[in-house]
PDB file of C-alpha atoms in Angstrom:
ATOM      1  CA  MET F 934      17.122  -6.266 -33.060  1.00  0.00           C
ATOM      2  CA  GLU F 935      13.716  -6.096 -34.074  1.00  0.00           C
ATOM      3  CA  ASN F 936      11.284  -3.366 -32.330  1.00  0.00           C
ATOM      4  CA  THR F 937       9.396  -4.835 -29.262  1.00  0.00           C
ATOM      5  CA  LYS F 938       6.071  -6.201 -30.040  1.00  0.00           C
ATOM      6  CA  LEU F 939       3.968  -4.693 -26.983  1.00  0.00           C
ATOM      7  CA  ALA F 940       0.797  -5.833 -25.536  1.00  0.00           C
ATOM      8  CA  ILE F 941      -0.926  -3.291 -23.229  1.00  0.00           C
ATOM      9  CA  VAL F 942      -3.428  -5.244 -21.172  1.00  0.00           C
ATOM     10  CA  ILE F 943      -6.299  -3.398 -19.539  1.00  0.00           C
ATOM     11  CA  PRO F 944      -9.079  -5.300 -17.364  1.00  0.00           C
ATOM     12  CA  CYS F 945     -12.436  -3.438 -17.514  1.00  0.00           C
ATOM     13  CA  PHE F 946     -15.172  -3.593 -15.044  1.00  0.00           C
ATOM     14  CA  ASN F 947     -18.157  -1.095 -15.614  1.00  0.00           C
ATOM     15  CA  GLU F 948     -15.637   1.497 -17.286  1.00  0.00           C
ATOM     16  CA  ALA F 949     -17.943   2.707 -20.110  1.00  0.00           C
ATOM     17  CA  GLU F 950     -17.925   6.223 -18.839  1.00  0.00           C
ATOM     18  CA  THR F 951     -13.982   6.433 -18.648  1.00  0.00           C
ATOM     19  CA  LEU F 952     -12.852   3.909 -21.280  1.00  0.00           C
ATOM     20  CA  PRO F 953     -13.175   5.998 -24.451  1.00  0.00           C
ATOM     21  CA  ASP F 954     -10.943   8.955 -22.988  1.00  0.00           C
ATOM     22  CA  SER F 955      -8.664   6.545 -21.681  1.00  0.00           C
ATOM     23  CA  LEU F 956      -8.193   4.791 -25.102  1.00  0.00           C
ATOM     24  CA  ARG F 957      -7.774   8.073 -26.734  1.00  0.00           C
ATOM     25  CA  LYS F 958      -4.945   9.112 -24.468  1.00  0.00           C
ATOM     26  CA  LEU F 959      -3.486   5.543 -24.820  1.00  0.00           C
ATOM     27  CA  TRP F 960      -3.495   5.802 -28.453  1.00  0.00           C
ATOM     28  CA  ASN F 961      -1.539   9.116 -28.666  1.00  0.00           C
ATOM     29  CA  ILE F 962       1.141   7.456 -26.274  1.00  0.00           C
ATOM     30  CA  PHE F 963       1.100   4.293 -28.325  1.00  0.00           C
ATOM     31  CA  ASN F 964       1.158   5.757 -31.796  1.00  0.00           C
ATOM     32  CA  LYS F 965       3.955   8.155 -30.794  1.00  0.00           C
ATOM     33  CA  MET F 966       6.062   5.155 -29.651  1.00  0.00           C
ATOM     34  CA  ILE F 967       5.469   3.246 -33.171  1.00  0.00           C
ATOM     35  CA  ASP F 968       6.396   6.384 -34.857  1.00  0.00           C
ATOM     36  CA  ASN F 969       9.791   6.730 -32.718  1.00  0.00           C
ATOM     37  CA  LYS F 970      10.231   2.770 -33.528  1.00  0.00           C
ATOM     38  CA  GLU F 971      10.249   2.345 -29.692  1.00  0.00           C
ATOM     39  CA  ILE F 972       7.612  -0.441 -30.194  1.00  0.00           C
ATOM     40  CA  SER F 973       6.691  -2.570 -33.219  1.00  0.00           C
ATOM     41  CA  ALA F 974       3.735  -1.671 -35.469  1.00  0.00           C
ATOM     42  CA  GLU F 975       2.051  -4.973 -34.670  1.00  0.00           C
ATOM     43  CA  SER F 976       1.801  -4.049 -30.906  1.00  0.00           C
ATOM     44  CA  PHE F 977      -1.702  -3.986 -29.845  1.00  0.00           C
ATOM     45  CA  VAL F 978      -3.995  -3.361 -26.745  1.00  0.00           C
ATOM     46  CA  PHE F 979      -6.036  -6.193 -25.183  1.00  0.00           C
ATOM     47  CA  LEU F 980      -9.002  -5.409 -23.072  1.00  0.00           C
ATOM     48  CA  VAL F 981     -10.570  -7.740 -20.784  1.00  0.00           C
ATOM     49  CA  ASP F 982     -14.369  -6.858 -20.069  1.00  0.00           C
ATOM     50  CA  ASP F 983     -14.711  -8.673 -16.392  1.00  0.00           C
ATOM     51  CA  GLY F 984     -18.594  -9.161 -16.585  1.00  0.00           C
ATOM     52  CA  SER F 985     -19.299  -5.527 -16.860  1.00  0.00           C
ATOM     53  CA  GLU F 986     -22.978  -4.622 -16.018  1.00  0.00           C
ATOM     54  CA  ASP F 987     -23.067  -1.247 -18.011  1.00  0.00           C
ATOM     55  CA  GLU F 988     -22.029  -0.639 -21.666  1.00  0.00           C
ATOM     56  CA  THR F 989     -18.305  -1.361 -21.567  1.00  0.00           C
ATOM     57  CA  TRP F 990     -18.530  -4.085 -24.014  1.00  0.00           C
ATOM     58  CA  ASP F 991     -20.468  -1.931 -26.650  1.00  0.00           C
ATOM     59  CA  VAL F 992     -17.570   0.717 -26.035  1.00  0.00           C
ATOM     60  CA  ILE F 993     -15.069  -2.152 -26.599  1.00  0.00           C
ATOM     61  CA  LYS F 994     -16.519  -3.175 -29.893  1.00  0.00           C
ATOM     62  CA  THR F 995     -16.698   0.184 -31.357  1.00  0.00           C
ATOM     63  CA  ALA F 996     -12.992   0.771 -30.340  1.00  0.00           C
ATOM     64  CA  TYR F 997     -12.362  -2.757 -31.953  1.00  0.00           C
ATOM     65  CA  GLN F 998     -13.751  -1.610 -35.136  1.00  0.00           C
ATOM     66  CA  ASN F 999     -11.966   1.617 -35.357  1.00  0.00           C
ATOM     67  CA  SER F1000      -8.553   0.154 -34.302  1.00  0.00           C
ATOM     68  CA  ASN F1001      -7.245  -1.132 -37.435  1.00  0.00           C
ATOM     69  CA  SER F1002      -6.352  -4.512 -35.666  1.00  0.00           C
ATOM     70  CA  LYS F1003      -4.718  -2.731 -32.850  1.00  0.00           C
ATOM     71  CA  ILE F1004      -7.213  -3.781 -30.494  1.00  0.00           C
ATOM     72  CA  LYS F1005      -8.028  -7.548 -29.214  1.00  0.00           C
ATOM     73  CA  ALA F1006     -10.492  -8.219 -26.467  1.00  0.00           C
ATOM     74  CA  VAL F1007     -12.499 -11.000 -24.560  1.00  0.00           C
ATOM     75  CA  LYS F1008     -15.701 -10.662 -22.536  1.00  0.00           C
ATOM     76  CA  PHE F1009     -16.076 -12.729 -19.311  1.00  0.00           C
ATOM     77  CA  SER F1010     -19.377 -14.490 -18.733  1.00  0.00           C
ATOM     78  CA  ARG F1011     -19.732 -12.946 -15.335  1.00  0.00           C
ATOM     79  CA  ASN F1012     -17.263 -10.920 -13.100  1.00  0.00           C
ATOM     80  CA  PHE F1013     -14.412 -13.294 -11.915  1.00  0.00           C
ATOM     81  CA  GLY F1014     -12.214 -10.283 -10.303  1.00  0.00           C
ATOM     82  CA  ASN F1015      -9.418  -8.307 -11.301  1.00  0.00           C
ATOM     83  CA  GLN F1016      -6.746 -10.786 -11.066  1.00  0.00           C
ATOM     84  CA  ALA F1017      -8.429 -13.260 -13.441  1.00  0.00           C
ATOM     85  CA  ALA F1018      -8.874 -10.422 -15.753  1.00  0.00           C
ATOM     86  CA  ILE F1019      -5.346  -9.508 -15.693  1.00  0.00           C
ATOM     87  CA  ILE F1020      -4.139 -13.087 -16.071  1.00  0.00           C
ATOM     88  CA  ALA F1021      -6.632 -13.578 -18.992  1.00  0.00           C
ATOM     89  CA  GLY F1022      -5.085 -10.511 -20.755  1.00  0.00           C
ATOM     90  CA  LEU F1023      -1.352 -11.876 -20.055  1.00  0.00           C
ATOM     91  CA  GLU F1024      -2.291 -15.448 -21.216  1.00  0.00           C
ATOM     92  CA  ASN F1025      -3.605 -13.650 -24.429  1.00  0.00           C
ATOM     93  CA  ALA F1026      -0.738 -11.573 -25.038  1.00  0.00           C
ATOM     94  CA  TYR F1027       1.542 -14.513 -24.896  1.00  0.00           C
ATOM     95  CA  LYS F1028      -0.884 -16.505 -27.339  1.00  0.00           C
ATOM     96  CA  PHE F1029      -0.675 -13.564 -29.991  1.00  0.00           C
ATOM     97  CA  GLY F1030       3.268 -13.448 -29.515  1.00  0.00           C
ATOM     98  CA  ALA F1031       3.893 -10.307 -27.650  1.00  0.00           C
ATOM     99  CA  ASP F1032       7.669  -9.750 -26.662  1.00  0.00           C
ATOM    100  CA  ALA F1033       6.362  -7.949 -23.615  1.00  0.00           C
ATOM    101  CA  ALA F1034       3.132  -7.258 -21.746  1.00  0.00           C
ATOM    102  CA  ILE F1035       2.220  -4.122 -19.864  1.00  0.00           C
ATOM    103  CA  THR F1036      -0.872  -4.189 -17.548  1.00  0.00           C
ATOM    104  CA  ILE F1037      -2.442  -1.097 -16.417  1.00  0.00           C
ATOM    105  CA  ASP F1038      -5.746   0.109 -15.094  1.00  0.00           C
ATOM    106  CA  ALA F1039      -8.662   1.279 -17.505  1.00  0.00           C
ATOM    107  CA  ASP F1040      -8.959   4.630 -15.507  1.00  0.00           C
ATOM    108  CA  LEU F1041      -5.115   5.350 -16.552  1.00  0.00           C
ATOM    109  CA  GLN F1042      -4.446   6.893 -12.970  1.00  0.00           C
ATOM    110  CA  GLN F1043      -1.058   5.404 -13.408  1.00  0.00           C
ATOM    111  CA  ASP F1044       1.417   7.549 -15.576  1.00  0.00           C
ATOM    112  CA  VAL F1045       1.212   6.333 -19.153  1.00  0.00           C
ATOM    113  CA  ASN F1046       4.375   8.138 -20.054  1.00  0.00           C
ATOM    114  CA  LYS F1047       6.297   5.961 -18.048  1.00  0.00           C
ATOM    115  CA  ILE F1048       5.535   3.286 -20.615  1.00  0.00           C
ATOM    116  CA  SER F1049       8.611   4.218 -22.533  1.00  0.00           C
ATOM    117  CA  GLU F1050      10.792   3.922 -19.295  1.00  0.00           C
ATOM    118  CA  PHE F1051       9.283   0.448 -18.784  1.00  0.00           C
ATOM    119  CA  ILE F1052      10.336  -0.518 -22.334  1.00  0.00           C
ATOM    120  CA  LYS F1053      13.813   0.819 -22.125  1.00  0.00           C
ATOM    121  CA  ALA F1054      14.391  -1.323 -19.051  1.00  0.00           C
ATOM    122  CA  TYR F1055      13.071  -4.193 -20.738  1.00  0.00           C
ATOM    123  CA  GLU F1056      15.509  -3.716 -23.680  1.00  0.00           C
ATOM    124  CA  GLU F1057      18.084  -3.519 -20.971  1.00  0.00           C
ATOM    125  CA  GLY F1058      17.363  -7.057 -19.767  1.00  0.00           C
ATOM    126  CA  TYR F1059      14.680  -6.812 -17.169  1.00  0.00           C
ATOM    127  CA  ASP F1060      11.934  -9.564 -17.176  1.00  0.00           C
ATOM    128  CA  ILE F1061       9.960  -7.539 -14.967  1.00  0.00           C
ATOM    129  CA  VAL F1062       9.217  -3.756 -14.577  1.00  0.00           C
ATOM    130  CA  CYS F1063       7.126  -2.615 -11.469  1.00  0.00           C
ATOM    131  CA  GLY F1064       5.437   0.510 -11.156  1.00  0.00           C
ATOM    132  CA  ILE F1065       5.581   1.783  -7.514  1.00  0.00           C
ATOM    133  CA  ARG F1066       3.428   4.464  -6.423  1.00  0.00           C
ATOM    134  CA  LYS F1067       4.962   7.917  -5.221  1.00  0.00           C
ATOM    135  CA  ASN F1068       1.790   8.982  -3.904  1.00  0.00           C
ATOM    136  CA  ARG F1069      -1.949   8.133  -3.308  1.00  0.00           C
ATOM    137  CA  THR F1070      -5.296  10.181  -3.943  1.00  0.00           C
ATOM    138  CA  ASP F1071      -7.415   7.929  -1.841  1.00  0.00           C
ATOM    139  CA  GLY F1072      -8.860   9.021   1.489  1.00  0.00           C
ATOM    140  CA  PHE F1073      -7.326   8.625   4.748  1.00  0.00           C
ATOM    141  CA  PHE F1074      -8.928   5.519   5.632  1.00  0.00           C
ATOM    142  CA  LYS F1075      -8.074   3.659   2.412  1.00  0.00           C
ATOM    143  CA  LYS F1076      -4.411   4.903   2.578  1.00  0.00           C
ATOM    144  CA  PHE F1077      -4.301   3.528   6.047  1.00  0.00           C
ATOM    145  CA  CYS F1078      -5.581   0.169   4.987  1.00  0.00           C
ATOM    146  CA  ALA F1079      -3.314   0.060   2.181  1.00  0.00           C
ATOM    147  CA  ASN F1080      -0.216   0.831   4.239  1.00  0.00           C
ATOM    148  CA  SER F1081      -1.403  -1.711   6.668  1.00  0.00           C
ATOM    149  CA  PHE F1082      -1.908  -4.036   4.091  1.00  0.00           C
ATOM    150  CA  TYR F1083       1.655  -4.024   2.917  1.00  0.00           C
ATOM    151  CA  LYS F1084       3.380  -3.901   6.441  1.00  0.00           C
ATOM    152  CA  VAL F1085       1.024  -7.198   7.562  1.00  0.00           C
ATOM    153  CA  ILE F1086       1.684  -9.169   4.305  1.00  0.00           C
ATOM    154  CA  ASN F1087       5.301  -8.595   4.288  1.00  0.00           C
ATOM    155  CA  PHE F1088       5.422  -9.693   8.105  1.00  0.00           C
ATOM    156  CA  LEU F1089       3.535 -12.833   7.122  1.00  0.00           C
ATOM    157  CA  GLY F1090       6.223 -13.763   4.701  1.00  0.00           C
ATOM    158  CA  VAL F1091       4.905 -12.339   1.134  1.00  0.00           C
ATOM    159  CA  ASN F1092       7.527 -10.268  -0.482  1.00  0.00           C
ATOM    160  CA  ILE F1093       5.892  -7.275  -1.838  1.00  0.00           C
ATOM    161  CA  LYS F1094       7.416  -3.711  -2.311  1.00  0.00           C
ATOM    162  CA  PRO F1095       4.956  -1.157  -0.592  1.00  0.00           C
ATOM    163  CA  ASN F1096       3.004   0.895  -2.913  1.00  0.00           C
ATOM    164  CA  HIS F1097       3.606  -1.793  -5.547  1.00  0.00           C
ATOM    165  CA  SER F1098       0.605  -1.769  -8.292  1.00  0.00           C
ATOM    166  CA  GLU F1099      -0.695  -3.492 -11.076  1.00  0.00           C
ATOM    167  CA  PHE F1100       1.061  -1.127 -13.376  1.00  0.00           C
ATOM    168  CA  ARG F1101       3.799  -3.282 -14.732  1.00  0.00           C
ATOM    169  CA  LEU F1102       5.734  -4.926 -17.730  1.00  0.00           C
ATOM    170  CA  VAL F1103       6.518  -8.534 -17.790  1.00  0.00           C
ATOM    171  CA  SER F1104       8.636 -10.096 -20.973  1.00  0.00           C
ATOM    172  CA  ARG F1105       7.912 -13.123 -22.858  1.00  0.00           C
ATOM    173  CA  ARG F1106       9.859 -15.152 -20.528  1.00  0.00           C
ATOM    174  CA  THR F1107       7.835 -14.233 -17.616  1.00  0.00           C
ATOM    175  CA  LEU F1108       4.673 -14.784 -19.524  1.00  0.00           C
ATOM    176  CA  GLU F1109       5.927 -18.565 -20.474  1.00  0.00           C
ATOM    177  CA  ILE F1110       6.802 -19.149 -16.840  1.00  0.00           C
ATOM    178  CA  LEU F1111       3.405 -17.814 -15.857  1.00  0.00           C
ATOM    179  CA  SER F1112       1.532 -20.282 -18.067  1.00  0.00           C
ATOM    180  CA  ASN F1113       3.077 -23.062 -15.878  1.00  0.00           C
ATOM    181  CA  TYR F1114       1.153 -21.530 -12.716  1.00  0.00           C
ATOM    182  CA  LYS F1115      -2.282 -23.619 -12.899  1.00  0.00           C
ATOM    183  CA  GLU F1116      -3.653 -22.603  -9.379  1.00  0.00           C
ATOM    184  CA  THR F1117      -7.054 -21.085  -9.422  1.00  0.00           C
ATOM    185  CA  ASN F1118      -6.367 -18.352  -7.149  1.00  0.00           C
ATOM    186  CA  LEU F1119      -3.039 -16.921  -8.275  1.00  0.00           C
ATOM    187  CA  PHE F1120      -2.069 -13.886  -6.741  1.00  0.00           C
ATOM    188  CA  ILE F1121       0.182 -12.193  -9.351  1.00  0.00           C
ATOM    189  CA  ARG F1122       1.481  -9.512  -7.327  1.00  0.00           C
ATOM    190  CA  GLY F1123       3.144 -11.840  -4.973  1.00  0.00           C
ATOM    191  CA  LEU F1124       4.211 -14.296  -7.860  1.00  0.00           C
ATOM    192  CA  PHE F1125       6.169 -11.796  -9.848  1.00  0.00           C
ATOM    193  CA  TYR F1126       8.193 -10.812  -7.047  1.00  0.00           C
ATOM    194  CA  ASP F1127       8.596 -14.441  -6.018  1.00  0.00           C
ATOM    195  CA  LEU F1128       9.836 -15.702  -9.407  1.00  0.00           C
ATOM    196  CA  GLY F1129      13.487 -14.571  -8.736  1.00  0.00           C
ATOM    197  CA  LEU F1130      13.641 -12.929 -12.305  1.00  0.00           C
ATOM    198  CA  LYS F1131      15.742  -9.675 -13.060  1.00  0.00           C
ATOM    199  CA  THR F1132      13.333  -6.994 -11.711  1.00  0.00           C
ATOM    200  CA  LYS F1133      13.377  -3.365 -11.750  1.00  0.00           C
ATOM    201  CA  ASP F1134      11.076  -0.662  -9.792  1.00  0.00           C
ATOM    202  CA  ILE F1135      10.030   2.581 -11.346  1.00  0.00           C
ATOM    203  CA  ASP F1136       8.115   5.345  -9.269  1.00  0.00           C
ATOM    204  CA  PHE F1137       5.452   7.129 -10.790  1.00  0.00           C
ATOM    205  CA  GLU F1138       2.869   9.722  -9.772  1.00  0.00           C
ATOM    206  CA  VAL F1139      -0.799   8.623  -9.435  1.00  0.00           C
ATOM    207  CA  THR F1140      -3.286  11.234 -11.052  1.00  0.00           C
ATOM    208  CA  GLU F1141      -7.014  11.777  -9.771  1.00  0.00           C
ATOM    209  CA  ARG F1142      -9.500   9.850 -11.524  1.00  0.00           C
ATOM    210  CA  GLU F1143     -11.317  11.959 -13.976  1.00  0.00           C
ATOM    211  CA  PHE F1144     -14.629   9.630 -14.521  1.00  0.00           C
ATOM    212  CA  GLY F1145     -16.452   7.310 -12.285  1.00  0.00           C
ATOM    213  CA  LYS F1146     -14.972   5.758  -9.141  1.00  0.00           C
ATOM    214  CA  SER F1147     -12.727   3.056  -8.253  1.00  0.00           C
ATOM    215  CA  LYS F1148     -14.208  -0.554  -8.339  1.00  0.00           C
ATOM    216  CA  PHE F1149     -12.060  -1.553  -5.296  1.00  0.00           C
ATOM    217  CA  ASN F1150     -13.501  -1.027  -1.913  1.00  0.00           C
ATOM    218  CA  PHE F1151     -12.450  -2.281   1.498  1.00  0.00           C
ATOM    219  CA  LEU F1152     -13.869  -5.493   1.318  1.00  0.00           C
ATOM    220  CA  SER F1153     -12.383  -6.440  -1.995  1.00  0.00           C
ATOM    221  CA  LEU F1154      -9.130  -5.125  -0.758  1.00  0.00           C
ATOM    222  CA  LEU F1155      -9.396  -7.542   2.208  1.00  0.00           C
ATOM    223  CA  ALA F1156     -10.377 -10.136   0.142  1.00  0.00           C
ATOM    224  CA  LEU F1157      -7.125  -9.757  -2.225  1.00  0.00           C
ATOM    225  CA  ALA F1158      -5.024  -9.480   1.045  1.00  0.00           C
ATOM    226  CA  ALA F1159      -6.410 -12.665   2.451  1.00  0.00           C
ATOM    227  CA  LYS F1160      -5.975 -14.478  -1.094  1.00  0.00           C
ATOM    228  CA  GLY F1161      -2.333 -13.079  -1.228  1.00  0.00           C
ATOM    229  CA  ILE F1162      -1.170 -14.359   2.245  1.00  0.00           C
ATOM    230  CA  VAL F1163      -2.798 -17.718   2.069  1.00  0.00           C
ATOM    231  CA  SER F1164      -1.562 -18.192  -1.540  1.00  0.00           C
ATOM    232  CA  PHE F1165       2.358 -17.502  -0.459  1.00  0.00           C
ATOM    233  CA  SER F1166       2.581 -18.018   3.259  1.00  0.00           C
ATOM    234  CA  ALA F1167       2.003 -20.470   5.832  1.00  0.00           C
ATOM    235  CA  ARG F1168       3.298 -18.156   8.728  1.00  0.00           C
ATOM    236  CA  PRO F1169      -0.587 -17.360   9.878  1.00  0.00           C
ATOM    237  CA  LEU F1170      -0.623 -21.217  10.562  1.00  0.00           C
ATOM    238  CA  ARG F1171       2.517 -21.065  12.872  1.00  0.00           C
ATOM    239  CA  ILE F1172       1.111 -18.053  14.756  1.00  0.00           C
ATOM    240  CA  VAL F1173      -2.060 -20.029  15.244  1.00  0.00           C
ATOM    241  CA  PHE F1174       0.026 -22.669  16.802  1.00  0.00           C
ATOM    242  CA  PHE F1175       1.906 -20.477  18.876  1.00  0.00           C
ATOM    243  CA  LEU F1176      -1.325 -18.463  20.083  1.00  0.00           C
ATOM    244  CA  GLY F1177      -2.544 -22.022  21.075  1.00  0.00           C
ATOM    245  CA  PHE F1178       0.601 -22.657  23.118  1.00  0.00           C
ATOM    246  CA  ILE F1179       0.587 -19.441  24.800  1.00  0.00           C
ATOM    247  CA  ILE F1180      -3.164 -19.719  25.808  1.00  0.00           C
ATOM    248  CA  SER F1181      -2.508 -23.340  27.021  1.00  0.00           C
ATOM    249  CA  PHE F1182       0.356 -22.149  29.224  1.00  0.00           C
ATOM    250  CA  ILE F1183      -1.466 -19.239  30.661  1.00  0.00           C
ATOM    251  CA  SER F1184      -4.534 -21.459  31.308  1.00  0.00           C
ATOM    252  CA  VAL F1185      -2.364 -23.803  33.328  1.00  0.00           C
ATOM    253  CA  LEU F1186      -1.128 -20.984  35.330  1.00  0.00           C
ATOM    254  CA  LEU F1187      -4.662 -20.068  36.172  1.00  0.00           C
ATOM    255  CA  ALA F1188      -5.773 -23.501  37.052  1.00  0.00           C
ATOM    256  CA  ILE F1189      -2.692 -23.611  39.566  1.00  0.00           C
ATOM    257  CA  ALA F1190      -3.912 -20.285  40.879  1.00  0.00           C
ATOM    258  CA  CYS F1191      -7.342 -21.575  41.414  1.00  0.00           C
ATOM    259  CA  ILE F1192      -5.989 -24.717  43.361  1.00  0.00           C
ATOM    260  CA  VAL F1193      -3.922 -22.534  45.461  1.00  0.00           C
ATOM    261  CA  ARG F1194      -6.801 -20.640  46.405  1.00  0.00           C
ATOM    262  CA  LEU F1195      -8.833 -23.686  47.199  1.00  0.00           C
ATOM    263  CA  ILE F1196      -6.182 -25.405  49.308  1.00  0.00           C
ATOM    264  CA  PHE F1197      -5.318 -22.295  51.219  1.00  0.00           C
ATOM    265  CA  HIS F1198      -8.966 -21.259  51.308  1.00  0.00           C
ATOM    266  CA  LEU F1199      -7.973 -17.652  50.019  1.00  0.00           C
ATOM    267  CA  ASN F1200     -10.752 -15.493  49.080  1.00  0.00           C
ATOM    268  CA  TYR F1201      -8.345 -13.157  47.078  1.00  0.00           C
ATOM    269  CA  LEU F1202      -5.418 -13.452  44.944  1.00  0.00           C
ATOM    270  CA  PRO F1203      -3.751 -10.261  43.512  1.00  0.00           C
ATOM    271  CA  GLY F1204      -4.908  -9.844  39.910  1.00  0.00           C
ATOM    272  CA  LEU F1205      -7.137 -12.739  39.962  1.00  0.00           C
ATOM    273  CA  GLU F1206     -10.332 -10.482  39.090  1.00  0.00           C
ATOM    274  CA  LEU F1207      -8.736  -9.928  35.653  1.00  0.00           C
ATOM    275  CA  PHE F1208      -9.014 -13.660  34.866  1.00  0.00           C
ATOM    276  CA  GLU F1209     -12.761 -13.010  34.606  1.00  0.00           C
ATOM    277  CA  THR F1210     -12.667 -11.947  30.958  1.00  0.00           C
ATOM    278  CA  TRP F1211     -10.194 -14.648  30.036  1.00  0.00           C
ATOM    279  CA  GLU F1212     -12.948 -16.904  29.078  1.00  0.00           C
ATOM    280  CA  THR F1213     -14.270 -14.419  26.479  1.00  0.00           C
ATOM    281  CA  PHE F1214     -10.967 -13.509  25.220  1.00  0.00           C
ATOM    282  CA  THR F1215      -9.842 -16.889  24.662  1.00  0.00           C
ATOM    283  CA  ALA F1216     -13.204 -17.907  22.856  1.00  0.00           C
ATOM    284  CA  GLY F1217     -12.435 -14.723  20.448  1.00  0.00           C
ATOM    285  CA  ILE F1218      -9.147 -16.060  19.832  1.00  0.00           C
ATOM    286  CA  GLN F1219     -10.264 -19.534  19.010  1.00  0.00           C
ATOM    287  CA  ILE F1220     -12.656 -18.190  16.515  1.00  0.00           C
ATOM    288  CA  LEU F1221     -10.159 -15.972  14.869  1.00  0.00           C
ATOM    289  CA  CYS F1222      -7.704 -19.372  14.834  1.00  0.00           C
ATOM    290  CA  ILE F1223     -10.728 -21.349  13.061  1.00  0.00           C
ATOM    291  CA  GLY F1224     -11.269 -18.328  10.626  1.00  0.00           C
ATOM    292  CA  VAL F1225      -7.565 -18.547   9.767  1.00  0.00           C
ATOM    293  CA  ILE F1226      -7.457 -22.367   8.961  1.00  0.00           C
ATOM    294  CA  GLY F1227     -10.513 -22.176   7.047  1.00  0.00           C
ATOM    295  CA  GLU F1228      -9.147 -19.532   4.882  1.00  0.00           C
ATOM    296  CA  TYR F1229      -6.526 -22.138   4.094  1.00  0.00           C
ATOM    297  CA  ILE F1230      -9.156 -25.200   3.824  1.00  0.00           C
ATOM    298  CA  GLY F1231     -11.154 -22.973   1.578  1.00  0.00           C
ATOM    299  CA  GLN F1232      -8.150 -22.170  -0.458  1.00  0.00           C
ATOM    300  CA  ILE F1233      -7.386 -26.061  -0.682  1.00  0.00           C
ATOM    301  CA  LEU F1234     -10.980 -26.830  -1.579  1.00  0.00           C
ATOM    302  CA  THR F1235     -10.937 -24.319  -4.414  1.00  0.00           C
ATOM    303  CA  GLU F1236      -7.629 -25.545  -5.886  1.00  0.00           C
ATOM    304  CA  VAL F1237      -8.942 -29.193  -5.637  1.00  0.00           C
ATOM    305  CA  LYS F1238     -11.777 -28.407  -7.550  1.00  0.00           C
ATOM    306  CA  ALA F1239      -9.599 -27.110 -10.531  1.00  0.00           C
ATOM    307  CA  ARG F1240     -12.283 -24.904 -12.218  1.00  0.00           C
ATOM    308  CA  PRO F1241     -11.239 -22.488 -14.516  1.00  0.00           C
ATOM    309  CA  ARG F1242     -10.089 -19.376 -13.670  1.00  0.00           C
ATOM    310  CA  TYR F1243     -12.693 -17.428 -16.084  1.00  0.00           C
ATOM    311  CA  ILE F1244     -15.001 -18.370 -18.637  1.00  0.00           C
ATOM    312  CA  SER F1245     -15.075 -16.216 -22.071  1.00  0.00           C
ATOM    313  CA  ASP F1246     -18.405 -15.431 -23.345  1.00  0.00           C
ATOM    314  CA  GLU F1247     -17.233 -13.427 -26.558  1.00  0.00           C
ATOM    315  CA  GLU F1248     -13.912 -12.717 -28.174  1.00  0.00           C
ATOM    316  CA  LEU F1249     -12.524 -10.048 -30.526  1.00  0.00           C
ATOM    317  CA  LYS F1250      -9.437 -10.957 -32.457  1.00  0.00           C
TER     318      LYS F1250
END
């Protein structure tokens, strides 16, 4: 059996500060694995500049010139988002004939030493190898939001392991299947667990970020969660239906209570004063339900337009 031709896909957005050090660390692991014949000498790193506003592309071009053809890259015309950058990297890994592709963040907070374990699992026959965080270096609020995200998204029908990350290996077979998914808003965290292919989870320790700061904030994580839920589950729409039914039922009871009060000339019914806030409450629920339905309509609109997931501005092959 020939050594695995590996592609390491790295999405980059404003990573000029951290990328040189990350590439140096990665090359040490990469070259060691080639020397040990764990991977093929034809293996390569594929960098995706997701519309960076700093000197990230200049750093990538310098690394490309010094890489002896072991770096390939693409620059987006603007920022299309982390998911689009990962998809672009995986599509190019498939195009350049990789047997397997590993995605990893540009800051290398994931444990690069686990790459060897990923390769071993792939050689054992696993099509997907997922990195699962054993710890988090985020603050309390971000940890709380992340934990809540996994609980909510699983409750709503999206099958994702808690503390799942974008640190994963996928086989060429998986890349080929991925090429058949044409939707614009593709939530790949959910997709890979949904394929039903042979999958293995490997735990890893998250290290502190040495340079810069994470590009994911609360709003971007919230948008990612909304995209994942809408892409993979219709359960929120069912919840909206049942909320409407429950509110309608309670409203009927309130109407009966009011009629009884009018017929019997009652000035007071136990608990009736609590209903004074009912109108405000139902209005809020209605707005929430409209927002949920709006997310699905927006997703449909985006998919019907069938616009490209990303636009390449420059490529290094």
